[in-house]
Each structure stands twice: as C-alpha cells, then as structure tokens.
C-alpha atoms as a PDB file:
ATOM      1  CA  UNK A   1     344.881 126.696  97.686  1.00  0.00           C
ATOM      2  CA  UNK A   2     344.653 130.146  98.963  1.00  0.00           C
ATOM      3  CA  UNK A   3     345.064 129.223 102.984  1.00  0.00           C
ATOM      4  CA  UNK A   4     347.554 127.129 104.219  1.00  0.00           C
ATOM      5  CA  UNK A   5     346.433 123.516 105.869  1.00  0.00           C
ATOM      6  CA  UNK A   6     347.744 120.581 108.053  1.00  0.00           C
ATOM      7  CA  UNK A   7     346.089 117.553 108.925  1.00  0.00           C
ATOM      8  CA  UNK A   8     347.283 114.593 110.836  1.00  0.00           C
ATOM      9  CA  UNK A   9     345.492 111.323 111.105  1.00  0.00           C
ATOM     10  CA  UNK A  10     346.280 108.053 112.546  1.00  0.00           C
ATOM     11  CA  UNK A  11     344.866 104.566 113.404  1.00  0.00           C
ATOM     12  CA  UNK A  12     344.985 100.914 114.910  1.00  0.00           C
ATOM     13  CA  UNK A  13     343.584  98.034 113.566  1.00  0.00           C
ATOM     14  CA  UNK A  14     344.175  94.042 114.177  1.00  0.00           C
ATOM     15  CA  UNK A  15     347.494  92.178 114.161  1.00  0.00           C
ATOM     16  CA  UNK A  16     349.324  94.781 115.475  1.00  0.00           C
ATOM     17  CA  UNK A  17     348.298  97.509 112.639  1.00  0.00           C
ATOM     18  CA  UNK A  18     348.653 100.836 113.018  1.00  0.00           C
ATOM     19  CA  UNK A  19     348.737 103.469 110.490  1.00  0.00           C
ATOM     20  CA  UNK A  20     349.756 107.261 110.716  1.00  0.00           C
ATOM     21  CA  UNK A  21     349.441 110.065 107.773  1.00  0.00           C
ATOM     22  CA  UNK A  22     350.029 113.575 107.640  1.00  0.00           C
ATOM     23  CA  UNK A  23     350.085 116.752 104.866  1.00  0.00           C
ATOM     24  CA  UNK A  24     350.604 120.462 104.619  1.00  0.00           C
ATOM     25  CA  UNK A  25     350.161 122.405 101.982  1.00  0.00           C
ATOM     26  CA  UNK A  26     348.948 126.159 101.344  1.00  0.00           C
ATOM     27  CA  UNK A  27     350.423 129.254  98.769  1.00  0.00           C
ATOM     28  CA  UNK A  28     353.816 129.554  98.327  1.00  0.00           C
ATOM     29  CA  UNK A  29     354.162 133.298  96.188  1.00  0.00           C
ATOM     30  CA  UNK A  30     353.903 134.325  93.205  1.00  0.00           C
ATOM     31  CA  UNK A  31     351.443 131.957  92.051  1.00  0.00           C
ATOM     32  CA  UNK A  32     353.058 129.025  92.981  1.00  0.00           C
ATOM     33  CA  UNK A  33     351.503 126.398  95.777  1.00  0.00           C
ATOM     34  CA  UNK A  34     352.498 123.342  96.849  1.00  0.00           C
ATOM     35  CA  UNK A  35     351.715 120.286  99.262  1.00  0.00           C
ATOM     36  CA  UNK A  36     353.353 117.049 101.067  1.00  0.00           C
ATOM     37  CA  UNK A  37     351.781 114.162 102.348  1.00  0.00           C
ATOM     38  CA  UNK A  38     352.961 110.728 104.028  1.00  0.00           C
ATOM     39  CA  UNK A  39     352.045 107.805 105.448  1.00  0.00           C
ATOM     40  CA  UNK A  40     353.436 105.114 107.212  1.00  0.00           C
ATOM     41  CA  UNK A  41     351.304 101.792 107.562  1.00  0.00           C
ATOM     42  CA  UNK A  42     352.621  98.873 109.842  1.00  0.00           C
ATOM     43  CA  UNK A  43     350.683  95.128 110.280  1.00  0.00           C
ATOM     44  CA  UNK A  44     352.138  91.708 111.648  1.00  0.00           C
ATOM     45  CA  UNK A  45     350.799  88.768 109.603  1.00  0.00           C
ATOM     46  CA  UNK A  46     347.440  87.281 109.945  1.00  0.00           C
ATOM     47  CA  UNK A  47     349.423  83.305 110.123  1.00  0.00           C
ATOM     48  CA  UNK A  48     352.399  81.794 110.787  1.00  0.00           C
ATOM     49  CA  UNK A  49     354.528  79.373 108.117  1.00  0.00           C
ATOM     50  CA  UNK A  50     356.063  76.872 110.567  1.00  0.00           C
ATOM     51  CA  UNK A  51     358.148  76.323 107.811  1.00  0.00           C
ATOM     52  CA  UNK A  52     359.719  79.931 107.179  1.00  0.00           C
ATOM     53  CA  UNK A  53     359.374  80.253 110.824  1.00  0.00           C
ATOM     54  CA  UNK A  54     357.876  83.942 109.963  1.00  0.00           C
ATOM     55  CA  UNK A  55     354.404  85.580 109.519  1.00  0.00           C
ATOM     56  CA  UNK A  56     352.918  85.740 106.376  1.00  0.00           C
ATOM     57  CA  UNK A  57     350.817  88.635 104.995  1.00  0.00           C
ATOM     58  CA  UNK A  58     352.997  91.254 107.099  1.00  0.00           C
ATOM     59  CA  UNK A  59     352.973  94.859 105.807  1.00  0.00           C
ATOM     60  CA  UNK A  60     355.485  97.557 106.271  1.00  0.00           C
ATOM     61  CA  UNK A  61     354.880 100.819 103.871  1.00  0.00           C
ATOM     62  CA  UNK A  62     356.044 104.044 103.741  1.00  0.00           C
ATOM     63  CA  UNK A  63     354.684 106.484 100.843  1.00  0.00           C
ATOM     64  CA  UNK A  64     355.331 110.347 100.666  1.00  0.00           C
ATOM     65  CA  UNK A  65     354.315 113.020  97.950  1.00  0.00           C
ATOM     66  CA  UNK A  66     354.946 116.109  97.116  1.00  0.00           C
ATOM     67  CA  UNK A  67     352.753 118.683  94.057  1.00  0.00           C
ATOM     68  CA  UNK A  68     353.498 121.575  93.116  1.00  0.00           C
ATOM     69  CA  UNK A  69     350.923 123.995  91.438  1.00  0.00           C
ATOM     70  CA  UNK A  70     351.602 127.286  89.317  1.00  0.00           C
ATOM     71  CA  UNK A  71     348.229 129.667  88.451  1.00  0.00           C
ATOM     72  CA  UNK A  72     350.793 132.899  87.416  1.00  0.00           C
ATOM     73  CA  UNK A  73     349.021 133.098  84.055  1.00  0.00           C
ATOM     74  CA  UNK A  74     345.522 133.635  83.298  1.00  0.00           C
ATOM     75  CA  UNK A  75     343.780 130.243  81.756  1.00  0.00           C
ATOM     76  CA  UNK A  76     346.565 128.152  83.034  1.00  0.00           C
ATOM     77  CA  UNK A  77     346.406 125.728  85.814  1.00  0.00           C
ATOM     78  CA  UNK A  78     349.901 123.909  86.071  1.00  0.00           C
ATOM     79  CA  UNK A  79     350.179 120.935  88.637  1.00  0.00           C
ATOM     80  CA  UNK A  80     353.513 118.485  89.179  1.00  0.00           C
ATOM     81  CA  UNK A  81     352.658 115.622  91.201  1.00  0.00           C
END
C-alpha cells in the first residue's frame, strides 16, 4: 500500500476467552512493501473430564504473518506471504 497502517483489535467472549490481534504494514522503498499481523486467542474449556481431571475443548493459539510485496517493474505484482 502506498500509506502506512496499524490496527489493533481485541475481544472477550465466554469461558474465560479473550482474543487480541494486531498488524502494520505500509511502503518500505524502492518498490518494496510489506506487513505483519498476529493474534493470540485464549479459552478455558466448555466441561470438565472428572477423569483427566482437566477441561476439555480449551484453546491456546498464537499465529503471526508476515508478506512482503515488490511492484519495481511495470506489469509485475510480486507478493511472499
């Protein structure tokens, strides 16, 4: 993109859940742009195995990404992701 951006979002849900993302991104020179994102998502289980003594259906994720795009030639869009 031509103008550099941010965002930041986050939220809270049932069993504990909360989840929390943010990316940048914007030009980097000489045709070259690139962006990062991540997100971190955190839930307790929705039961309880008496057996396992341990909740059941709990989720703990963490993603990130990074692309990179080059436009330094006319007719050619180049994007790593």
């Amino acid at each position: 993109g031509a103008e550099p951006w941010a965002q930041v979002t986050a939220g809270l849900g049932n069993f504990d859940q909360f989840v929390v993302g943010a990316s940048l991104g914007g030009p980097l020179g000489a045709g070259w742009a690139g962006s990062l994102a991540a997100q971190v998502t955190n839930k307790d289980g929705q039961y309880y195995n008496v057996a396992l003594q341990d909740d059941v259906g709990r989720e703990r994720n963490t993603a990130v990404r990074g692309k990179l795009r080059w436009t330094g030639v006319e007719n050619l869009d180049v994007t790593l992701s």
